[in-house]
Coordinates of C-alpha atoms in Angstrom, one line a residue:
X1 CA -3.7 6.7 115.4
X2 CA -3.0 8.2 118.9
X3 CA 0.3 7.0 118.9
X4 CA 2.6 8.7 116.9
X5 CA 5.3 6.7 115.2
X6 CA 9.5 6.8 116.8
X7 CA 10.9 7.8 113.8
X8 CA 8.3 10.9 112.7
X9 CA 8.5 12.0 116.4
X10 CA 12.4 12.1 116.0
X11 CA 11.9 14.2 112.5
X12 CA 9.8 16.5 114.4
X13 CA 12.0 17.2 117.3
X14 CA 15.4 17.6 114.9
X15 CA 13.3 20.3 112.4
X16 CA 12.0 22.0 116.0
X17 CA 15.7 22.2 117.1
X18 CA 17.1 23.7 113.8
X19 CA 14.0 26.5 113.0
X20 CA 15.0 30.1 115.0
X21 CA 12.6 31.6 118.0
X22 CA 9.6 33.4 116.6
X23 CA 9.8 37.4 116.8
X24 CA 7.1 37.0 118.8
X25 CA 8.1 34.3 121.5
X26 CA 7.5 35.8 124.9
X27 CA 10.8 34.6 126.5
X28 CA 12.6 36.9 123.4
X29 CA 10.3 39.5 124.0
X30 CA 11.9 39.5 127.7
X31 CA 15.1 39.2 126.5
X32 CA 14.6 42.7 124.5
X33 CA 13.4 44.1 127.7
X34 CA 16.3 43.7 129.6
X35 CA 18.6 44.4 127.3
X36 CA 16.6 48.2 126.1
X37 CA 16.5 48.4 130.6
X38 CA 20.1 48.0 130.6
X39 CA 21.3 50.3 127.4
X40 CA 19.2 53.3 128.9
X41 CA 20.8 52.9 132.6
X42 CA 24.1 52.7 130.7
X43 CA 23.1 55.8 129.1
X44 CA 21.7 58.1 131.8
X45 CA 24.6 57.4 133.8
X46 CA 26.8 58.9 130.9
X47 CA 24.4 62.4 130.4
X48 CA 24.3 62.6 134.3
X49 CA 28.3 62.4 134.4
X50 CA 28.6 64.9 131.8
X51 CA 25.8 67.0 133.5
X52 CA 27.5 67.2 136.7
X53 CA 30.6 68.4 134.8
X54 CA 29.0 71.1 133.7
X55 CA 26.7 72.6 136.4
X56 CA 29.5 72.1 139.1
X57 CA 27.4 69.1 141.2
X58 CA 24.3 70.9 141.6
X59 CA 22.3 67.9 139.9
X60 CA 22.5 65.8 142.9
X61 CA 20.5 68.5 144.6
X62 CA 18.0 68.4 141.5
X63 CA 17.5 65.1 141.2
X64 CA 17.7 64.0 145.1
X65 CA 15.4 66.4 146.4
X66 CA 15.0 64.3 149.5
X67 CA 18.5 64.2 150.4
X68 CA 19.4 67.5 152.8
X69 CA 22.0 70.1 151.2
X70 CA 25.3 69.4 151.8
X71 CA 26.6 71.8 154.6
X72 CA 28.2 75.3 152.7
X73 CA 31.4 76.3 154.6
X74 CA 31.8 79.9 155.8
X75 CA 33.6 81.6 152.9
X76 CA 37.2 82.9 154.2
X77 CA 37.5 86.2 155.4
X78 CA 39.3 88.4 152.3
X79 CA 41.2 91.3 153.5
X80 CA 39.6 94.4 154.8
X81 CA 38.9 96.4 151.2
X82 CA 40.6 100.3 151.7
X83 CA 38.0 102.6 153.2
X84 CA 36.1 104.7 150.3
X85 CA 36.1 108.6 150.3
X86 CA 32.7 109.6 152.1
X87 CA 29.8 110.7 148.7
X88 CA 30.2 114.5 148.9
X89 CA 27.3 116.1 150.9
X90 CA 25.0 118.0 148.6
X91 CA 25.4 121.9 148.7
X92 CA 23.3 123.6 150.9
X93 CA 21.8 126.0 148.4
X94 CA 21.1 124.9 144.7
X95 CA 22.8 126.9 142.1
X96 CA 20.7 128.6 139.2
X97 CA 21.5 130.1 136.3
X98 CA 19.6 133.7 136.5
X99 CA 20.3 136.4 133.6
X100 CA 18.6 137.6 130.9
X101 CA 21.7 138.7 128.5
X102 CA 21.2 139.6 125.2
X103 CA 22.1 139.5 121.3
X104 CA 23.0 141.6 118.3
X105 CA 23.9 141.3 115.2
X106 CA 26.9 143.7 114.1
X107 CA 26.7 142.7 110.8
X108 CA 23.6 143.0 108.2
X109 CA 24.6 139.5 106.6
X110 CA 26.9 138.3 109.5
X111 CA 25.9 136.0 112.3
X112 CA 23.8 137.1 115.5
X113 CA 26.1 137.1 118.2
X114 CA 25.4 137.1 122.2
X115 CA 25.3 135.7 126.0
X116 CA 21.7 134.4 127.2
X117 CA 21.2 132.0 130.1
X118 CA 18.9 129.6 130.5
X119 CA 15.1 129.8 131.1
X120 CA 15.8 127.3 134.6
X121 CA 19.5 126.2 133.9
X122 CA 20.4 124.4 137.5
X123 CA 24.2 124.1 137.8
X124 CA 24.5 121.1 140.1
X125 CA 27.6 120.1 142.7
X126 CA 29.0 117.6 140.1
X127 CA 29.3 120.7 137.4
X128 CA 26.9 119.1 135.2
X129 CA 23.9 121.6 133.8
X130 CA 20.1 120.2 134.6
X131 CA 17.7 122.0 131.7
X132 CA 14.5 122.2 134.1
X133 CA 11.4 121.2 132.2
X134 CA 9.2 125.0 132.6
X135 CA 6.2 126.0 131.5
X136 CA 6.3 128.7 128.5
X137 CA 6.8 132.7 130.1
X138 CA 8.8 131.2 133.0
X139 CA 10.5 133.6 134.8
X140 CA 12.3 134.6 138.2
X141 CA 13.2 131.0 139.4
X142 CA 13.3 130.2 143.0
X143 CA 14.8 126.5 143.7
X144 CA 13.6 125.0 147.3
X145 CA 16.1 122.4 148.9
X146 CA 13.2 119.7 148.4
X147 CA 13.9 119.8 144.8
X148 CA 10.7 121.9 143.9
X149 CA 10.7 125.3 141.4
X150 CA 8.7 128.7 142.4
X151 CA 8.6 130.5 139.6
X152 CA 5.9 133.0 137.8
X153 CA 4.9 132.2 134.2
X154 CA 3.6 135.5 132.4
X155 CA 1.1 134.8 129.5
X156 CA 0.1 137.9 127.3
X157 CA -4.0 137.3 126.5
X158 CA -3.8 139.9 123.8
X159 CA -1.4 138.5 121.7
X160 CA 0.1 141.0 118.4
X161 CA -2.2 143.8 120.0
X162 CA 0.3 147.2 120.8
X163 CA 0.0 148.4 124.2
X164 CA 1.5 150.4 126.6
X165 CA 3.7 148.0 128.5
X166 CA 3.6 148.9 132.6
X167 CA 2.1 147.8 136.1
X168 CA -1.2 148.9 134.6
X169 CA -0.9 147.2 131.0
X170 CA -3.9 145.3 130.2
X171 CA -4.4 141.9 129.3
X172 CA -1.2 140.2 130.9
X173 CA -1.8 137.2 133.0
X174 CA 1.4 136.3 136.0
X175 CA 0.6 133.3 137.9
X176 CA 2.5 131.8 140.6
X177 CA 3.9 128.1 139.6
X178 CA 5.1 125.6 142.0
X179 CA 6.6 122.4 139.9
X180 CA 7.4 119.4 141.8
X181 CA 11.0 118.0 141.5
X182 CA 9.6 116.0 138.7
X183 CA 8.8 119.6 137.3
X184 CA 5.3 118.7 137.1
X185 CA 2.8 121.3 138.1
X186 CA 2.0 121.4 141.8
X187 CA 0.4 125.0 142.3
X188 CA -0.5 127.2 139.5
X189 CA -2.5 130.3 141.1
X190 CA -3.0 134.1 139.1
X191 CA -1.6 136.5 141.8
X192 CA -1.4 139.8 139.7
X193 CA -3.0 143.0 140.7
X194 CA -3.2 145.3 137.8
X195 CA -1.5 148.7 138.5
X196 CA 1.6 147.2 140.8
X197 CA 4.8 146.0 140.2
X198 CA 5.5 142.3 140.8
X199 CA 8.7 140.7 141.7
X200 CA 9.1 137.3 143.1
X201 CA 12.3 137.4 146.1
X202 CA 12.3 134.3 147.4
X203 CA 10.3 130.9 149.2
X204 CA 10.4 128.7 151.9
X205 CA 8.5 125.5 152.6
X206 CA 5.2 127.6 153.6
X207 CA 5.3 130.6 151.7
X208 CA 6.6 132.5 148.6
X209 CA 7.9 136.5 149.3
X210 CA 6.3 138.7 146.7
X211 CA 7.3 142.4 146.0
X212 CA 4.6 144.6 145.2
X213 CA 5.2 147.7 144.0
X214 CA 3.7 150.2 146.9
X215 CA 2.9 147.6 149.0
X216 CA 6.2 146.2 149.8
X217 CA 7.3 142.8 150.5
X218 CA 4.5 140.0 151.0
X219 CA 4.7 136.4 152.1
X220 CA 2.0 134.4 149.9
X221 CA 1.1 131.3 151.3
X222 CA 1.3 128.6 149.3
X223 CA -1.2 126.4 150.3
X224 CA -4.2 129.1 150.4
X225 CA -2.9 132.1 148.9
X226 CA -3.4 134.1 151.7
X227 CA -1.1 137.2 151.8
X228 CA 0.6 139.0 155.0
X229 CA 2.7 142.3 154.1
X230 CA 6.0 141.8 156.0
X231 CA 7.9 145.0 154.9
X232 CA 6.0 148.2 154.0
X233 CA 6.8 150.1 151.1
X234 CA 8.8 153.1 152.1
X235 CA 6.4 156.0 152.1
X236 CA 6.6 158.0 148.6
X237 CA 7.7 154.9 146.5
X238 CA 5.4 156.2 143.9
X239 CA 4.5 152.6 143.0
X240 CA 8.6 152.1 142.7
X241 CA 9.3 148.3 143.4
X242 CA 10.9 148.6 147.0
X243 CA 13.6 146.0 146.0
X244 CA 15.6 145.7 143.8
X245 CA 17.4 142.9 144.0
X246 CA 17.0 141.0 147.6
X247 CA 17.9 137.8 149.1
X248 CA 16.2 135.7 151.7
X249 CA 17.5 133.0 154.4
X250 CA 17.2 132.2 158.3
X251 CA 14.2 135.2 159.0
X252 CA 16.3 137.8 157.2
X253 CA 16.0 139.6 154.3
X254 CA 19.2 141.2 152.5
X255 CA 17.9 144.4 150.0
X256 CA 20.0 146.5 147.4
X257 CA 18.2 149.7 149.0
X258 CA 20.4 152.6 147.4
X259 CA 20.4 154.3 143.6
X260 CA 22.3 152.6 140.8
X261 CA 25.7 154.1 141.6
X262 CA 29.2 152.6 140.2
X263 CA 31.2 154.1 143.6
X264 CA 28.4 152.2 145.9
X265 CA 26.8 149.2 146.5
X266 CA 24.4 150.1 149.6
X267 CA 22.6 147.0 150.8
X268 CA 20.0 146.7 154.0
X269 CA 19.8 143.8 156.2
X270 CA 16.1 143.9 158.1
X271 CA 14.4 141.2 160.2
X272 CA 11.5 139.4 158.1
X273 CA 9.0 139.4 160.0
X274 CA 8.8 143.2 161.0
X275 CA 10.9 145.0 158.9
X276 CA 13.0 146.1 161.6
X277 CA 16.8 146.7 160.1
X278 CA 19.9 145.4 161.8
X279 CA 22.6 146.6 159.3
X280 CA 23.5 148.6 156.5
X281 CA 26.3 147.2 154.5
X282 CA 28.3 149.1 151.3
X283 CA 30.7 147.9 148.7
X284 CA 32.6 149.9 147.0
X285 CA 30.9 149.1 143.3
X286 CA 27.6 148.7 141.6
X287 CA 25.7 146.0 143.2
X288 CA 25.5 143.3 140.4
X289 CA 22.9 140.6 140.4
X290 CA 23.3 137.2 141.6
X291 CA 23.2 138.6 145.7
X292 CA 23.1 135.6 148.2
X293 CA 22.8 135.2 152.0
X294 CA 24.2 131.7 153.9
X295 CA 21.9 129.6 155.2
X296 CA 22.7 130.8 158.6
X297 CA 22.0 134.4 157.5
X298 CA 25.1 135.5 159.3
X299 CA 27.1 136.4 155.9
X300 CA 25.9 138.0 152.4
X301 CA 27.6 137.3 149.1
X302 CA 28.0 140.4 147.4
X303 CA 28.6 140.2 143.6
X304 CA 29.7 144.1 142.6
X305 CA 31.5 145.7 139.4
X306 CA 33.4 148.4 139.2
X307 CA 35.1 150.7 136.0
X308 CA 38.7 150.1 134.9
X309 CA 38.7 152.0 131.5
X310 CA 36.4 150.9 129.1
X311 CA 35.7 147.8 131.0
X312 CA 34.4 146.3 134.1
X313 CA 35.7 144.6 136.8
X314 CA 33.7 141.9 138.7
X315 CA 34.4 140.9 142.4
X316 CA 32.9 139.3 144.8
X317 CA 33.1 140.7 148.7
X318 CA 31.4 138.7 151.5
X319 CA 30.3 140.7 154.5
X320 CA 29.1 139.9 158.3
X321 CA 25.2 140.7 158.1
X322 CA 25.4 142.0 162.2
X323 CA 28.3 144.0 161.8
X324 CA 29.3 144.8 158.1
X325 CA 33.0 143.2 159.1
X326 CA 34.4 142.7 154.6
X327 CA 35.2 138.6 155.6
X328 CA 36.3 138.0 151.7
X329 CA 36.7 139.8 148.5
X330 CA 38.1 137.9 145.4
X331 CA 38.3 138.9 141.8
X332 CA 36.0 137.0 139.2
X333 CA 36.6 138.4 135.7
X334 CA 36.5 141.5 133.5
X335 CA 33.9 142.3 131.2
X336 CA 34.9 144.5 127.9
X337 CA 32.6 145.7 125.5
X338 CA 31.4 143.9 122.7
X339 CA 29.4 145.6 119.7
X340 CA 27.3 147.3 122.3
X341 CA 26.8 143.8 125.0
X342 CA 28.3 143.8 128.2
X343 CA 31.2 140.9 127.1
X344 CA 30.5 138.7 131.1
X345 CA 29.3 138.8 134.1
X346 CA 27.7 136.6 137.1
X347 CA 25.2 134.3 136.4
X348 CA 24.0 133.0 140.1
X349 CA 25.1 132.4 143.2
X350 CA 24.7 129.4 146.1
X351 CA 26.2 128.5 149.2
X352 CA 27.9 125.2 149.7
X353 CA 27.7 125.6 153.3
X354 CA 27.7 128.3 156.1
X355 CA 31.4 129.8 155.1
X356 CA 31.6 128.8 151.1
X357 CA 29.7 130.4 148.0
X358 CA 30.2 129.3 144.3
X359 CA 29.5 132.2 142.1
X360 CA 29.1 131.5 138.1
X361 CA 31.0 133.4 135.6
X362 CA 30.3 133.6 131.9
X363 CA 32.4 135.4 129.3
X364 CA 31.8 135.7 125.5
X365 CA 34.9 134.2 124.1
X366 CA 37.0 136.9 121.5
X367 CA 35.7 136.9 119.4
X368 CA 32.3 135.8 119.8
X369 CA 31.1 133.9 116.6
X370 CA 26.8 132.8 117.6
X371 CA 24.4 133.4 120.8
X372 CA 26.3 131.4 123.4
X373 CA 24.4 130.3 126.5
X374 CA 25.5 130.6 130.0
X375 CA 25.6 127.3 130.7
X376 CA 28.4 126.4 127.4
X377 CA 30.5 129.2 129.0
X378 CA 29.9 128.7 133.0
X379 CA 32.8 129.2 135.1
X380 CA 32.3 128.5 138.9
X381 CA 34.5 130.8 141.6
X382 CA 34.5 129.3 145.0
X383 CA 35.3 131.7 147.5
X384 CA 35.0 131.5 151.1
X385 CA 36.3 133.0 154.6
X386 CA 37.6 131.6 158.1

């Protein structure tokens, strides 16, 4: 029975030949292979195409990381681009709102009306107003050029108790505050001495100047608090601040020396260290506040106001401090009454340079409707001389 009979072989073979491949014959197994290989080549080549399209041929670099970058040409050279203004150099002095002002209100049920400035209003070169973050009983600002404040906070430790206010009034604290130009506390030192006067006149980089009624005018050093009098009170002061209103710069010191008169404005120019005086300058007005030397210290900005009626006018003179030589003098506005308030007047002074001052003028409008501050109402006046 080992043979297998013609005719059943020849069955066999014909059924073989008519029955399809088994899903799992090897050789269509491989078949499927190569045909899955082939699709997904097919397919790459398509999202490759369409990826190149979109990121501009950067793939090739992506995907051929062994290749070197193509070479990048040197882009063409555009035209030379007009030349820009120069940025406008910053002033040489910083400009501070200084003033108290004050409110009233003319009618019982009507609307407080008035003119305040700011507790440390800074009125910069581009017009804008920085509000400087200050402790509470801030006064007398100073502003260094480093962007640092010298100022003295005043704190009264006997808060609602009456007293007799005065050089010799007890229970008032003044410290001397340096704030970085973050206007974060730096130096914070108590530098009153009960029974004199204290004004603060300026500062420089080592030392703030101190008035001290009957003393005179002291430089306090920052860094220890070590005190050298510079100018002596003039003998017979009577514990009378020696200053009035003063202004420092380039080892001088520039003091409003004579009475309040509206005919005079009578203004000494001494050396700093010494005392000894070089000049003695008048204006023909009251001395009004805001008085600034240049950064030189060979001119003085004089704000002054003088009576035209029942109002005031405001000018500014500028004068040589060697020889008294008038360089400018330009009107800045008229004040008129208002329910009992001087209406305007100057609210700081800075030099831009050596030969140009900006001088703020505020002026309740007509009529005036709420408190106003200085900085809503600031108007700068740029003077200067040849």
């Amino acid at each position: 029975m080992d043979v297998v009979p013609d005719d059943l072989a020849e069955l066999v073979h014909r059924a073989a030949r008519a029955t399809g491949p088994h899903p799992a014959d090897l050789a269509a197994i491989r078949r499927r292979a190569r045909a899955r290989r082939r699709r997904r080549g097919v397919t790459g080549a398509a999202g490759l195409v369409a990826l190149i399209a979109l990121t501009g041929g950067a793939v090739p670099l992506l995907v051929h990381e062994h290749r070197p970058a193509a070479t990048v040409a040197a882009p063409s050279t555009s035209p030379a681009a007009p030349d820009l203004p120069p940025p406008t150099p910053a002033p040489a002095q910083r400009l501070m709102l200084t003033g108290d002002g004050g409110t009233v209100r003319p009618h019982r049920a009507g609307p407080e009306i008035g003119l305040i400035g700011g507790v440390a209003d800074e009125l910069r070169g581009d017009g804008s107003v920085l509000r400087h973050r200050v402790p509470a009983g801030w006064q007398e600002t100073v502003a260094m050029p480093d962007g640092r404040l010298v100022g003295l906070k005043l704190t009264d430790l006997m808060p609602g108790k009456r007293r007799t206010d005065g050089p010799d009034v007890a229970g008032l604290s003044i410290r001397l505050m340096v704030l970085d130009a973050d206007d974060r506390v730096e130096i914070s030192r108590e530098i009153r001495i009960k029974g004199q006067g204290l004004k603060l006149a300026g500062a420089d980089a080592r030392y703030a100047y101190l008035v001290r009624g009957g003393v005179g005018l002291v430089a306090h050093e920052l860094a220890t608090g070590r005190e050298e009098t510079m100018i002596a009170a003039p003998a017979g002061a009577d514990g009378e601040l020696p200053f009035r209103e003063a202004a420092l710069a380039a080892g001088l010191v520039v003091s409003v020396t004579g009475p309040p008169d509206m005919t005079r404005c009578q203004l000494d120019v001494r050396r700093l260290a010494g005392g000894d005086r070089l000049s003695r300058l008048t204006v023909n007005g009251e001395c009004a506040p805001s008085i600034r030397l240049s950064p030189d210290g060979t001119l003085v900005a004089v704000p002054y106001r003088r009576p035209d009626g029942r109002d005031l006018d405001y000018r500014l003179a500028i004068l040589d401090t060697a020889t008294g030589q008038l360089r400018a003098d330009q009107p800045l506005g008229t004040a008129s009454p208002t329910y009992g308030l001087t209406g305007g007047g100057t609210w700081g002074a800075a030099w831009v340079d050596d030969t140009t001052v900006r001088v703020v003028w505020a002026q309740l409008p007509d009529p005036p409707r709420k408190v106003y501050s200085v900085a809503e109402l600031a108007r700068v006046v740029t003077v200067g001389v040849q």
